[in-house]
Amino acid sequence: MNSLSLLLKKKNSRRQFRKKVHLHDTSDLKKRLVFLAGVIGFHSLAMVFFEDLNWWQAFWLTMTSASTTGYGDISAATFWGQFSTVVLIYGMGITLLAQIASDYVEIRLSRKEMRIKGRMRWDNMQNHILIINTPQYDSERYLELLVGQICQTSMFLSKY
């Protein structure tokens, strides 16, 4: 292979990698949210079983512990209640919350960057012309000329 085809292949593989990474991020975020909901539910169930709390108190204890607020009004007193809090909330819940927050911010920033650079995917748009960025000066004239050129193309005339 010559160097030009290698360069084009490398550029295309980078583009595909970026798409996969972006899709990977959103699917990871969804998986982590589901896993966090499971951890919260399982810990609440453990608090009901081990600490004899009602469902609301168990959920309250779980959420204040997972968010690291910890008001201290309710706490685990038995060994198994404390053990499940250490393993589920301190070991998994807080870590998951940090990962979810990080993933969410990263996805928002990458979407903003893609929008700024004109690399957003517009799968739900059909039969549209997307104009990104126009000249700072005399933009009306630029757009009039652009629309005139588009209307004169044979592809545009044959469809409409």
Short mmCIF file of C-alpha atoms in Angstrom, two decimals:
data_model
loop_
_atom_site.label_atom_id
_atom_site.label_comp_id
_atom_site.label_asym_id
_atom_site.label_seq_id
_atom_site.Cartn_x
_atom_site.Cartn_y
_atom_site.Cartn_z
CA MET A 1 0.00 0.00 0.00
CA ASN A 2 1.15 3.46 -0.67
CA SER A 3 1.42 6.10 2.03
CA LEU A 4 -1.70 8.00 0.92
CA SER A 5 -3.97 4.98 1.29
CA LEU A 6 -2.42 4.19 4.68
CA LEU A 7 -3.03 7.77 5.80
CA LEU A 8 -6.67 7.66 4.66
CA LYS A 9 -7.20 4.29 6.33
CA LYS A 10 -5.68 5.59 9.57
CA LYS A 11 -7.86 8.71 9.49
CA ASN A 12 -11.00 6.64 8.88
CA SER A 13 -10.14 4.26 11.73
CA ARG A 14 -9.69 7.22 14.10
CA ARG A 15 -13.11 8.53 13.09
CA GLN A 16 -14.69 5.13 13.69
CA PHE A 17 -12.89 4.89 17.03
CA ARG A 18 -14.27 8.28 18.12
CA LYS A 19 -17.80 7.19 17.21
CA LYS A 20 -17.40 3.95 19.14
CA VAL A 21 -15.97 5.75 22.16
CA HIS A 22 -18.87 8.21 22.19
CA LEU A 23 -21.45 5.42 21.92
CA HIS A 24 -19.52 3.46 24.53
CA ASP A 25 -19.75 6.38 26.97
CA THR A 26 -23.52 6.69 26.76
CA SER A 27 -24.09 2.96 27.10
CA ASP A 28 -21.71 2.85 30.09
CA LEU A 29 -23.62 5.67 31.74
CA LYS A 30 -26.90 3.79 31.34
CA LYS A 31 -25.39 0.58 32.71
CA ARG A 32 -23.93 2.41 35.70
CA LEU A 33 -27.26 4.08 36.45
CA VAL A 34 -29.02 0.71 36.42
CA PHE A 35 -26.29 -0.82 38.59
CA LEU A 36 -26.52 2.11 41.04
CA ALA A 37 -30.29 1.66 41.26
CA GLY A 38 -29.66 -2.01 42.08
CA VAL A 39 -27.12 -1.12 44.78
CA ILE A 40 -29.53 1.41 46.30
CA GLY A 41 -32.40 -1.08 46.23
CA PHE A 42 -30.30 -3.91 47.66
CA HIS A 43 -28.92 -1.71 50.45
CA SER A 44 -32.39 -0.45 51.31
CA LEU A 45 -33.58 -4.05 51.49
CA ALA A 46 -30.62 -4.93 53.74
CA MET A 47 -31.46 -2.03 56.06
CA VAL A 48 -35.08 -3.17 56.30
CA PHE A 49 -33.96 -6.73 57.04
CA PHE A 50 -30.96 -6.11 59.34
CA GLU A 51 -31.90 -2.83 61.06
CA ASP A 52 -35.71 -3.19 61.25
CA LEU A 53 -36.23 0.15 59.48
CA ASN A 54 -39.29 0.93 57.40
CA TRP A 55 -38.81 1.36 53.65
CA TRP A 56 -38.64 5.15 53.76
CA GLN A 57 -36.08 5.21 56.58
CA ALA A 58 -34.00 2.57 54.78
CA PHE A 59 -34.08 4.57 51.54
CA TRP A 60 -33.27 7.78 53.48
CA LEU A 61 -30.27 6.13 55.14
CA THR A 62 -29.09 4.74 51.81
CA MET A 63 -29.32 8.05 49.98
CA THR A 64 -27.71 10.13 52.73
CA SER A 65 -24.88 7.60 52.95
CA ALA A 66 -24.40 7.32 49.17
CA SER A 67 -24.37 11.08 48.70
CA THR A 68 -21.87 11.36 51.59
CA THR A 69 -24.21 13.79 53.37
CA GLY A 70 -24.72 11.57 56.42
CA TYR A 71 -26.98 13.57 58.73
CA GLY A 72 -26.53 11.03 61.53
CA ASP A 73 -30.22 10.84 62.41
CA ILE A 74 -30.37 7.20 61.28
CA SER A 75 -27.40 4.85 61.16
CA ALA A 76 -26.71 1.15 60.99
CA ALA A 77 -26.24 -0.35 64.45
CA THR A 78 -25.88 -4.10 63.82
CA PHE A 79 -22.79 -5.77 62.39
CA TRP A 80 -24.56 -6.90 59.19
CA GLY A 81 -26.13 -3.48 58.70
CA GLN A 82 -22.75 -1.81 59.04
CA PHE A 83 -21.08 -4.44 56.85
CA SER A 84 -23.64 -4.01 54.06
CA THR A 85 -23.25 -0.23 54.29
CA VAL A 86 -19.47 -0.47 54.00
CA VAL A 87 -19.57 -2.90 51.08
CA LEU A 88 -22.56 -1.59 49.14
CA ILE A 89 -22.52 2.14 49.80
CA TYR A 90 -18.91 2.98 50.62
CA GLY A 91 -17.43 0.38 48.30
CA MET A 92 -19.79 0.59 45.34
CA GLY A 93 -22.36 3.38 45.68
CA ILE A 94 -20.08 6.36 46.19
CA THR A 95 -17.74 5.14 43.46
CA LEU A 96 -20.63 4.68 41.05
CA LEU A 97 -22.01 8.14 41.81
CA ALA A 98 -18.61 9.69 41.07
CA GLN A 99 -18.29 7.73 37.81
CA ILE A 100 -21.82 8.67 36.75
CA ALA A 101 -21.19 12.36 37.43
CA SER A 102 -17.90 12.21 35.55
CA ASP A 103 -19.43 10.36 32.57
CA TYR A 104 -22.35 12.78 32.40
CA VAL A 105 -20.09 15.84 32.34
CA GLU A 106 -17.78 14.22 29.78
CA ILE A 107 -20.68 13.35 27.47
CA ARG A 108 -22.09 16.87 27.69
CA LEU A 109 -18.69 18.42 26.96
CA SER A 110 -17.98 16.10 24.03
CA ARG A 111 -21.41 16.84 22.52
CA LYS A 112 -20.76 20.55 22.89
CA GLU A 113 -17.35 20.16 21.26
CA MET A 114 -18.83 18.10 18.42
CA ARG A 115 -21.53 20.72 17.89
CA ILE A 116 -18.95 23.52 17.80
CA LYS A 117 -16.73 21.63 15.34
CA GLY A 118 -19.67 20.61 13.15
CA ARG A 119 -19.29 16.89 13.79
CA MET A 120 -22.73 16.19 15.27
CA ARG A 121 -24.68 13.33 13.77
CA TRP A 122 -28.03 14.39 12.38
CA ASP A 123 -29.70 11.00 11.90
CA ASN A 124 -33.22 12.33 12.36
CA MET A 125 -32.87 15.02 9.68
CA GLN A 126 -33.67 14.22 6.07
CA ASN A 127 -33.86 16.52 3.05
CA HIS A 128 -32.20 19.36 4.94
CA ILE A 129 -29.24 21.54 4.20
CA LEU A 130 -27.26 22.39 7.27
CA ILE A 131 -25.19 25.57 7.13
CA ILE A 132 -22.66 25.86 9.91
CA ASN A 133 -20.94 29.19 10.34
CA THR A 134 -21.37 32.06 7.93
CA PRO A 135 -19.02 34.96 7.22
CA GLN A 136 -18.98 37.68 9.82
CA TYR A 137 -19.37 40.44 7.23
CA ASP A 138 -21.99 40.55 4.48
CA SER A 139 -23.52 37.23 5.54
CA GLU A 140 -26.88 38.00 3.87
CA ARG A 141 -25.22 38.31 0.47
CA TYR A 142 -23.26 35.12 1.10
CA LEU A 143 -26.45 33.20 1.94
CA GLU A 144 -28.29 34.61 -1.09
CA LEU A 145 -25.47 33.45 -3.38
CA LEU A 146 -25.37 30.05 -1.68
CA VAL A 147 -29.12 29.53 -2.06
CA GLY A 148 -28.89 30.61 -5.69
CA GLN A 149 -26.13 28.10 -6.38
CA ILE A 150 -28.04 25.32 -4.63
CA CYS A 151 -31.18 26.06 -6.64
CA GLN A 152 -29.20 25.91 -9.90
CA THR A 153 -27.79 22.44 -9.30
CA SER A 154 -29.34 19.64 -11.32
CA MET A 155 -29.74 17.41 -8.26
CA PHE A 156 -31.84 20.05 -6.50
CA LEU A 157 -33.92 20.76 -9.60
CA SER A 158 -34.62 17.08 -10.25
CA LYS A 159 -35.93 16.47 -6.73
CA TYR A 160 -38.08 19.58 -6.41
#
